[in-house]
CSV table of C-alpha atoms in Angstrom, one decimal:
chain,number,residue,atom,x,y,z
A,174,MET,CA,-62.9,-40.4,36.6
A,175,LEU,CA,-59.4,-42.6,35.8
A,176,ILE,CA,-59.3,-41.2,32.2
A,177,LYS,CA,-59.9,-38.0,33.5
A,178,LYS,CA,-56.7,-38.5,35.1
A,179,ARG,CA,-55.2,-40.0,32.8
A,180,ARG,CA,-56.1,-36.9,30.2
A,181,LEU,CA,-54.8,-34.3,32.7
A,182,ILE,CA,-51.2,-36.3,33.5
A,183,ILE,CA,-50.5,-36.1,29.0
A,184,ILE,CA,-52.0,-32.7,29.1
A,185,THR,CA,-49.9,-31.8,32.2
A,186,GLY,CA,-46.8,-33.2,31.1
A,187,VAL,CA,-47.0,-31.7,27.5
A,188,ILE,CA,-47.0,-28.8,28.6
A,189,ILE,CA,-43.9,-29.4,30.6
A,190,ILE,CA,-42.7,-30.8,27.9
A,191,CYS,CA,-43.2,-28.0,24.9
A,192,GLY,CA,-42.1,-25.3,27.8
A,193,PHE,CA,-38.8,-26.8,28.2
A,194,ILE,CA,-38.3,-26.8,24.4
A,195,LEU,CA,-39.5,-23.3,24.0
A,196,PHE,CA,-37.0,-22.5,27.1
A,197,SER,CA,-34.1,-24.2,25.7
A,198,LEU,CA,-34.5,-22.4,22.2
A,199,LEU,CA,-35.4,-18.7,23.8
A,200,HIS,CA,-31.4,-17.5,23.1
A,201,LEU,CA,-31.8,-18.4,19.7
A,202,VAL,CA,-34.9,-15.7,20.0
A,203,PRO,CA,-33.4,-11.5,19.2
A,204,PHE,CA,-33.5,-10.2,22.4
A,205,GLN,CA,-35.4,-6.5,21.9
A,206,ILE,CA,-37.0,-5.9,25.1
A,207,LEU,CA,-33.9,-5.0,26.8
A,208,PRO,CA,-30.4,-5.0,23.8
A,209,LEU,CA,-26.9,-5.4,25.3
A,210,GLN,CA,-25.3,-2.3,24.2
A,211,ASN,CA,-21.9,-2.5,22.8
A,212,LYS,CA,-19.1,-0.3,23.6
A,213,PRO,CA,-18.0,1.8,20.9
A,214,GLU,CA,-14.3,0.5,19.8
A,215,GLN,CA,-11.4,3.3,21.3
A,216,VAL,CA,-9.4,3.8,18.1
A,217,PRO,CA,-5.8,2.2,18.0
A,218,GLN,CA,-2.9,4.3,17.7
A,219,LYS,CA,-1.0,3.6,15.3
A,220,VAL,CA,2.1,2.6,15.2
A,221,TYR,CA,5.2,3.4,13.7
A,222,ASP,CA,8.8,3.0,13.0
A,223,TYR,CA,10.2,5.9,14.2
A,224,TYR,CA,8.6,9.1,16.3
A,225,LEU,CA,9.5,12.3,15.1
A,226,ILE,CA,10.0,14.7,19.4
A,227,LEU,CA,9.4,17.8,18.0
A,228,ASP,CA,9.3,20.9,20.3
A,229,GLU,CA,6.1,22.6,21.0
A,230,GLN,CA,7.3,26.3,20.4
A,231,ASP,CA,9.0,26.3,17.9
A,232,GLU,CA,8.7,22.5,16.4
A,233,ARG,CA,12.7,22.4,16.8
A,234,THR,CA,14.2,18.7,16.1
A,235,LEU,CA,14.3,17.9,19.7
A,236,MET,CA,15.5,13.3,18.2
A,237,TYR,CA,14.0,10.5,16.4
A,238,VAL,CA,13.3,7.4,19.1
A,239,PRO,CA,12.6,4.1,17.4
A,240,LEU,CA,10.0,3.9,20.7
A,241,VAL,CA,5.9,4.0,21.0
A,242,ALA,CA,5.7,7.6,21.6
A,243,HIS,CA,3.0,8.7,24.3
A,244,VAL,CA,1.2,11.6,25.7
A,245,GLY,CA,3.6,11.8,29.3
A,246,ASP,CA,6.2,10.8,28.6
A,247,GLU,CA,9.8,12.2,29.0
A,248,VAL,CA,12.3,12.8,27.1
A,249,LEU,CA,16.0,14.1,27.3
A,250,THR,CA,18.0,15.2,25.5
A,251,GLU,CA,21.5,15.7,24.2
A,252,ASP,CA,22.4,18.9,26.1
A,253,ASN,CA,20.5,17.6,28.9
A,254,LYS,CA,17.0,19.2,29.2
A,255,LEU,CA,14.1,17.3,30.3
A,256,TYR,CA,10.7,18.0,27.8
A,257,GLN,CA,7.3,16.0,28.4
A,258,ILE,CA,5.6,15.0,25.5
A,259,VAL,CA,2.6,16.7,25.6
A,260,ARG,CA,0.3,15.4,22.4
A,261,ILE,CA,1.1,13.1,19.4
A,262,GLU,CA,-0.1,13.4,15.2
A,263,GLU,CA,0.6,10.5,13.1
A,264,ASN,CA,4.3,9.8,14.0
A,265,ARG,CA,5.4,13.6,14.6
A,266,ALA,CA,5.8,14.1,19.3
A,267,TYR,CA,5.4,17.5,20.1
A,268,ALA,CA,7.7,18.0,23.7
A,269,ARG,CA,7.4,20.4,26.5
A,270,PHE,CA,9.6,22.4,28.2
A,271,ILE,CA,10.0,21.2,31.6
A,272,ARG,CA,13.4,22.1,32.7
A,273,SER,CA,17.2,22.0,32.0
A,274,ILE,CA,19.2,19.5,34.1
A,275,ASP,CA,22.6,19.4,35.8
A,276,LEU,CA,24.5,16.0,35.9
A,277,GLU,CA,27.8,17.3,38.1
A,278,LYS,CA,24.8,18.2,41.1
A,279,ILE,CA,23.4,14.9,40.8
A,280,LYS,CA,26.6,13.4,40.9
A,281,GLU,CA,27.6,14.7,44.1
């Protein structure tokens, strides 16, 4: 009877140790049951030294800016016309006319 208990304790101990070793090595095995899906990386916008701001309708040059241009940025030209950038292709930003701004009315 004592020998059967010893065998049972030894077998149980070996099973527990083997289970612990297998569990600790589980992170090394590729897990194919539920594979993790990575999000696709977004292509970053290439940064240029300057951006050429063009009128969207007639592609007239409005200005050069040494800043990174983004869609939605607003541009105020020399003749007080407000434009909003609607699309960017390489270092060319196309802007849409929004309104003329009268600075004299704003001062009053």
